[in-house]
Amino acid sequence: MEPVLDWEARYLEPSVPWERGGLNPAFLAWRDWLSNHSGTAIVPGCGRSPELVALAGIGWQVTGVDLSPTAVGYQQERLAAAGCQGEVIASNLFEWQPGLPADLVYEQTCLCALNPDDWSAYESQLARWIRPGGTLLVLFLQTKDPDGPPFHCDIDDMRRLFASRRWDWGGAPLRSDHPMGVHELGFRLSRC
Ligand SMILES: C[S@@+](CC[C@H](N)C(=O)[O-])C[C@H]1O[C@@H](n2cnc3c(N)ncnc32)[C@H](O)[C@@H]1O
């Protein structure tokens, strides 16, 4: 489970292409649902994305996980500045487990940043991390490019990866255009 990039080095560059400079439109579309629910939430590969603090700001007890000390430090500062509770852990997500399964995982541009050979192990981690009946909000990046990262998350492949014995797929996807010139398809999955 070796990272496909030196992510820490990327965060030391002046800008990174995956950051959109605001909340993901899918997150905004889910915000009413998120505001009407609460509990524990994990954001794997949280990077510097603002959704971690936004979740904490509407009452979720958040845990971010990321390999990059720069990203972890950034999120810790943002949480503190917002006066929000939460923890951000510097760890390889394949080697980390929560104390208890969470109510929610918010997955945004982490899957597509992992080697596809590791996707099955990642799905198993997510299945372990989420309690039965819990929710996976997931954004599948659509690049149509065979190379990566970011790796294309073909929806038929995703339906096989997040199979119905473990995941109940919700309704139609939400589409978010991405500043990288690609788009994401957002789904709300329930853990069976
Ligand atoms: C493309 S970035 C996306 C960051 C964030 N989700 C966002 O939307 O801005 C991928 C993130 O996953 C993290 N990452 C990659 N492999 C990881 C691993 N095995 N364990 C923990 N974090 C990882 C990287 O450090 C990076 O922050």
mmCIF file of C-alpha atoms and ligand atoms in Angstrom:
data_model
loop_
_atom_site.group_PDB
_atom_site.id
_atom_site.type_symbol
_atom_site.label_atom_id
_atom_site.label_comp_id
_atom_site.label_asym_id
_atom_site.label_seq_id
_atom_site.Cartn_x
_atom_site.Cartn_y
_atom_site.Cartn_z
ATOM 1 C CA MET A 1 0.000 0.000 0.000
ATOM 2 C CA GLU A 2 2.659 2.488 -1.020
ATOM 3 C CA PRO A 3 1.382 5.999 -1.832
ATOM 4 C CA VAL A 4 1.418 6.751 -5.549
ATOM 5 C CA LEU A 5 2.898 10.224 -4.979
ATOM 6 C CA ASP A 6 4.967 12.095 -2.427
ATOM 7 C CA TRP A 7 1.881 13.950 -1.198
ATOM 8 C CA GLU A 8 3.782 15.957 1.387
ATOM 9 C CA ALA A 9 6.022 17.350 -1.361
ATOM 10 C CA ARG A 10 2.932 18.324 -3.364
ATOM 11 C CA TYR A 11 1.584 20.358 -0.442
ATOM 12 C CA LEU A 12 4.849 22.292 -0.294
ATOM 13 C CA GLU A 13 4.212 23.537 -3.875
ATOM 14 C CA PRO A 14 2.472 26.925 -4.337
ATOM 15 C CA SER A 15 -0.795 25.333 -5.487
ATOM 16 C CA VAL A 16 -2.272 21.899 -6.048
ATOM 17 C CA PRO A 17 -4.721 21.156 -8.873
ATOM 18 C CA TRP A 18 -7.313 19.240 -6.861
ATOM 19 C CA GLU A 19 -8.229 22.103 -4.522
ATOM 20 C CA ARG A 20 -11.290 23.999 -5.709
ATOM 21 C CA GLY A 21 -11.028 26.907 -3.266
ATOM 22 C CA GLY A 22 -14.444 26.343 -1.729
ATOM 23 C CA LEU A 23 -16.913 23.705 -0.714
ATOM 24 C CA ASN A 24 -17.718 20.987 -3.215
ATOM 25 C CA PRO A 25 -21.135 21.655 -4.850
ATOM 26 C CA ALA A 26 -22.147 18.115 -3.899
ATOM 27 C CA PHE A 27 -21.336 18.879 -0.259
ATOM 28 C CA LEU A 28 -23.555 21.971 -0.516
ATOM 29 C CA ALA A 29 -26.337 19.822 -1.988
ATOM 30 C CA TRP A 30 -25.947 17.348 0.879
ATOM 31 C CA ARG A 31 -25.729 20.053 3.535
ATOM 32 C CA ASP A 32 -29.429 19.953 4.505
ATOM 33 C CA TRP A 33 -29.193 16.197 5.035
ATOM 34 C CA LEU A 34 -25.929 16.638 6.941
ATOM 35 C CA SER A 35 -27.449 19.361 9.119
ATOM 36 C CA ASN A 36 -30.363 17.100 10.007
ATOM 37 C CA HIS A 37 -28.098 14.254 11.108
ATOM 38 C CA SER A 38 -25.207 14.075 13.551
ATOM 39 C CA GLY A 39 -22.624 11.728 14.976
ATOM 40 C CA THR A 40 -19.087 10.728 14.157
ATOM 41 C CA ALA A 41 -17.588 11.410 10.745
ATOM 42 C CA ILE A 42 -14.308 10.318 9.166
ATOM 43 C CA VAL A 43 -12.709 12.154 6.248
ATOM 44 C CA PRO A 44 -9.983 9.942 4.743
ATOM 45 C CA GLY A 45 -7.255 11.700 2.783
ATOM 46 C CA CYS A 46 -8.734 14.976 4.000
ATOM 47 C CA GLY A 47 -5.835 17.046 2.698
ATOM 48 C CA ARG A 48 -6.675 20.723 3.164
ATOM 49 C CA SER A 49 -10.267 20.393 1.989
ATOM 50 C CA PRO A 50 -12.705 22.761 3.720
ATOM 51 C CA GLU A 51 -15.375 20.093 4.087
ATOM 52 C CA LEU A 52 -13.740 18.750 7.279
ATOM 53 C CA VAL A 53 -14.237 22.037 9.140
ATOM 54 C CA ALA A 54 -17.649 22.511 7.507
ATOM 55 C CA LEU A 55 -18.775 19.134 8.880
ATOM 56 C CA ALA A 56 -17.477 20.039 12.330
ATOM 57 C CA GLY A 57 -19.217 23.416 12.070
ATOM 58 C CA ILE A 58 -22.621 21.744 11.650
ATOM 59 C CA GLY A 59 -22.083 19.477 14.628
ATOM 60 C CA TRP A 60 -20.352 16.360 13.359
ATOM 61 C CA GLN A 61 -17.607 14.925 15.544
ATOM 62 C CA VAL A 62 -14.929 14.765 12.865
ATOM 63 C CA THR A 63 -11.750 12.766 12.388
ATOM 64 C CA GLY A 64 -9.538 13.577 9.433
ATOM 65 C CA VAL A 65 -6.810 11.173 8.338
ATOM 66 C CA ASP A 66 -3.977 12.061 6.006
ATOM 67 C CA LEU A 67 -0.389 11.075 5.293
ATOM 68 C CA SER A 68 0.814 14.643 4.888
ATOM 69 C CA PRO A 69 1.959 16.446 8.065
ATOM 70 C CA THR A 70 1.421 19.777 6.283
ATOM 71 C CA ALA A 71 -2.205 18.934 5.481
ATOM 72 C CA VAL A 72 -2.785 17.583 9.006
ATOM 73 C CA GLY A 73 -1.321 20.711 10.615
ATOM 74 C CA TYR A 74 -3.418 22.914 8.334
ATOM 75 C CA GLN A 75 -6.640 21.150 9.281
ATOM 76 C CA GLN A 76 -5.798 21.234 12.987
ATOM 77 C CA GLU A 77 -5.263 24.994 12.760
ATOM 78 C CA ARG A 78 -8.488 25.477 10.789
ATOM 79 C CA LEU A 79 -10.506 23.497 13.319
ATOM 80 C CA ALA A 80 -9.014 25.472 16.202
ATOM 81 C CA ALA A 81 -9.573 28.798 14.430
ATOM 82 C CA ALA A 82 -13.212 27.879 13.846
ATOM 83 C CA GLY A 83 -13.593 26.876 17.508
ATOM 84 C CA CYS A 84 -14.583 23.371 16.445
ATOM 85 C CA GLN A 85 -13.908 20.026 18.075
ATOM 86 C CA GLY A 86 -12.245 17.320 16.044
ATOM 87 C CA GLU A 87 -9.066 15.401 15.483
ATOM 88 C CA VAL A 88 -6.789 15.100 12.507
ATOM 89 C CA ILE A 89 -4.473 12.135 12.396
ATOM 90 C CA ALA A 90 -1.235 11.805 10.456
ATOM 91 C CA SER A 91 -1.410 8.205 9.295
ATOM 92 C CA ASN A 92 -1.552 5.901 6.344
ATOM 93 C CA LEU A 93 -5.268 5.160 6.124
ATOM 94 C CA PHE A 94 -4.518 1.496 5.450
ATOM 95 C CA GLU A 95 -2.878 1.258 8.881
ATOM 96 C CA TRP A 96 -5.425 3.200 10.919
ATOM 97 C CA GLN A 97 -8.708 2.154 12.548
ATOM 98 C CA PRO A 98 -11.195 4.270 14.510
ATOM 99 C CA GLY A 99 -11.929 3.275 18.115
ATOM 100 C CA LEU A 100 -15.557 2.679 17.103
ATOM 101 C CA PRO A 101 -17.226 2.512 13.691
ATOM 102 C CA ALA A 102 -18.402 5.923 12.533
ATOM 103 C CA ASP A 103 -21.803 7.173 11.460
ATOM 104 C CA LEU A 104 -20.443 8.820 8.320
ATOM 105 C CA VAL A 105 -17.469 8.803 5.964
ATOM 106 C CA TYR A 106 -17.020 11.700 3.551
ATOM 107 C CA GLU A 107 -14.868 10.499 0.645
ATOM 108 C CA GLN A 108 -13.643 13.217 -1.699
ATOM 109 C CA THR A 109 -10.700 12.738 -4.087
ATOM 110 C CA CYS A 110 -9.043 10.125 -1.888
ATOM 111 C CA LEU A 111 -10.055 6.951 -3.737
ATOM 112 C CA CYS A 112 -8.873 8.428 -7.052
ATOM 113 C CA ALA A 113 -5.533 9.275 -5.400
ATOM 114 C CA LEU A 114 -4.885 5.659 -4.420
ATOM 115 C CA ASN A 115 -3.371 2.953 -6.604
ATOM 116 C CA PRO A 116 -6.342 1.049 -8.130
ATOM 117 C CA ASP A 117 -4.622 -2.166 -7.002
ATOM 118 C CA ASP A 118 -5.381 -0.966 -3.451
ATOM 119 C CA TRP A 119 -9.015 -0.023 -4.042
ATOM 120 C CA SER A 120 -10.392 -3.319 -2.772
ATOM 121 C CA ALA A 121 -8.431 -2.925 0.485
ATOM 122 C CA TYR A 122 -9.692 0.668 0.729
ATOM 123 C CA GLU A 123 -13.313 -0.425 0.276
ATOM 124 C CA SER A 124 -12.756 -2.987 3.063
ATOM 125 C CA GLN A 125 -11.407 -0.234 5.304
ATOM 126 C CA LEU A 126 -14.459 1.946 4.616
ATOM 127 C CA ALA A 127 -16.754 -1.001 5.332
ATOM 128 C CA ARG A 128 -14.956 -1.526 8.681
ATOM 129 C CA TRP A 129 -15.045 2.162 9.539
ATOM 130 C CA ILE A 130 -18.795 2.678 9.029
ATOM 131 C CA ARG A 131 -21.392 1.164 11.357
ATOM 132 C CA PRO A 132 -24.290 -0.840 9.874
ATOM 133 C CA GLY A 133 -26.821 1.722 8.681
ATOM 134 C CA GLY A 134 -24.129 4.400 8.514
ATOM 135 C CA THR A 135 -23.514 6.551 5.476
ATOM 136 C CA LEU A 136 -20.792 6.900 2.880
ATOM 137 C CA LEU A 137 -20.923 10.158 0.951
ATOM 138 C CA VAL A 138 -18.639 9.459 -1.961
ATOM 139 C CA LEU A 139 -17.491 11.436 -4.978
ATOM 140 C CA PHE A 140 -16.268 9.305 -7.867
ATOM 141 C CA LEU A 141 -13.928 11.267 -10.129
ATOM 142 C CA GLN A 142 -14.619 10.922 -13.854
ATOM 143 C CA THR A 143 -11.496 11.548 -15.915
ATOM 144 C CA LYS A 144 -11.818 8.911 -18.681
ATOM 145 C CA ASP A 145 -8.014 8.868 -18.550
ATOM 146 C CA PRO A 146 -6.365 5.449 -18.123
ATOM 147 C CA ASP A 147 -3.452 7.080 -16.286
ATOM 148 C CA GLY A 148 -3.376 8.693 -12.887
ATOM 149 C CA PRO A 149 -3.414 9.935 -10.272
ATOM 150 C CA PRO A 150 -6.119 10.989 -10.317
ATOM 151 C CA PHE A 151 -7.478 7.626 -11.453
ATOM 152 C CA HIS A 152 -10.784 7.380 -13.285
ATOM 153 C CA CYS A 153 -13.532 5.833 -11.128
ATOM 154 C CA ASP A 154 -15.720 4.074 -13.680
ATOM 155 C CA ILE A 155 -19.220 3.783 -12.221
ATOM 156 C CA ASP A 156 -19.725 0.158 -13.278
ATOM 157 C CA ASP A 157 -16.395 -0.675 -11.607
ATOM 158 C CA MET A 158 -17.498 1.280 -8.524
ATOM 159 C CA ARG A 159 -20.756 -0.695 -8.337
ATOM 160 C CA ARG A 160 -18.708 -3.895 -8.361
ATOM 161 C CA LEU A 161 -16.229 -2.498 -5.808
ATOM 162 C CA PHE A 162 -18.936 -1.169 -3.475
ATOM 163 C CA ALA A 163 -21.037 -4.289 -3.929
ATOM 164 C CA SER A 164 -24.664 -4.631 -2.853
ATOM 165 C CA ARG A 165 -23.854 -7.241 -0.180
ATOM 166 C CA ARG A 166 -22.193 -4.407 1.775
ATOM 167 C CA TRP A 167 -23.591 -1.188 0.316
ATOM 168 C CA ASP A 168 -27.030 0.091 -0.512
ATOM 169 C CA TRP A 169 -26.752 2.630 -3.335
ATOM 170 C CA GLY A 170 -29.084 5.596 -3.100
ATOM 171 C CA GLY A 171 -30.691 7.493 -5.933
ATOM 172 C CA ALA A 172 -29.357 9.375 -8.923
ATOM 173 C CA PRO A 173 -25.876 10.873 -8.623
ATOM 174 C CA LEU A 174 -25.042 14.507 -8.095
ATOM 175 C CA ARG A 175 -22.634 15.948 -10.639
ATOM 176 C CA SER A 176 -19.860 18.343 -9.534
ATOM 177 C CA ASP A 177 -17.637 19.950 -12.104
ATOM 178 C CA HIS A 178 -14.054 19.947 -10.958
ATOM 179 C CA PRO A 179 -11.444 22.682 -11.558
ATOM 180 C CA MET A 180 -9.137 20.042 -13.060
ATOM 181 C CA GLY A 181 -11.509 20.038 -16.075
ATOM 182 C CA VAL A 182 -13.141 16.778 -15.079
ATOM 183 C CA HIS A 183 -16.197 16.033 -12.971
ATOM 184 C CA GLU A 184 -17.263 13.974 -9.988
ATOM 185 C CA LEU A 185 -20.383 11.892 -9.477
ATOM 186 C CA GLY A 186 -21.583 11.974 -5.894
ATOM 187 C CA PHE A 187 -23.564 9.162 -4.285
ATOM 188 C CA ARG A 188 -24.998 8.575 -0.822
ATOM 189 C CA LEU A 189 -24.399 4.935 0.057
ATOM 190 C CA SER A 190 -25.639 3.152 3.178
ATOM 191 C CA ARG A 191 -23.653 0.437 4.905
ATOM 192 C CA CYS A 192 -25.747 -2.743 5.035
HETATM 193 C C1 LIG B 1 -5.951 14.399 -4.271
HETATM 194 S S1 LIG B 1 -5.666 14.749 -2.585
HETATM 195 C C2 LIG B 1 -7.304 15.176 -2.029
HETATM 196 C C3 LIG B 1 -7.321 15.885 -0.705
HETATM 197 C C4 LIG B 1 -8.719 16.259 -0.210
HETATM 198 N N1 LIG B 1 -9.572 15.112 -0.095
HETATM 199 C C5 LIG B 1 -9.343 17.287 -1.093
HETATM 200 O O1 LIG B 1 -10.472 17.075 -1.586
HETATM 201 O O2 LIG B 1 -8.741 18.362 -1.289
HETATM 202 C C6 LIG B 1 -5.426 13.139 -1.898
HETATM 203 C C7 LIG B 1 -5.102 13.160 -0.417
HETATM 204 O O3 LIG B 1 -5.008 11.830 0.056
HETATM 205 C C8 LIG B 1 -3.889 11.717 0.921
HETATM 206 N N2 LIG B 1 -3.467 10.318 0.860
HETATM 207 C C9 LIG B 1 -3.050 9.619 -0.217
HETATM 208 N N3 LIG B 1 -2.767 8.348 0.110
HETATM 209 C C10 LIG B 1 -3.027 8.242 1.444
HETATM 210 C C11 LIG B 1 -2.931 7.177 2.383
HETATM 211 N N4 LIG B 1 -2.528 5.959 2.011
HETATM 212 N N5 LIG B 1 -3.265 7.416 3.669
HETATM 213 C C12 LIG B 1 -3.677 8.648 4.063
HETATM 214 N N6 LIG B 1 -3.799 9.696 3.210
HETATM 215 C C13 LIG B 1 -3.467 9.486 1.917
HETATM 216 C C14 LIG B 1 -2.868 12.706 0.366
HETATM 217 O O4 LIG B 1 -1.928 13.108 1.320
HETATM 218 C C15 LIG B 1 -3.776 13.833 -0.100
HETATM 219 O O5 LIG B 1 -3.992 14.784 0.917
#
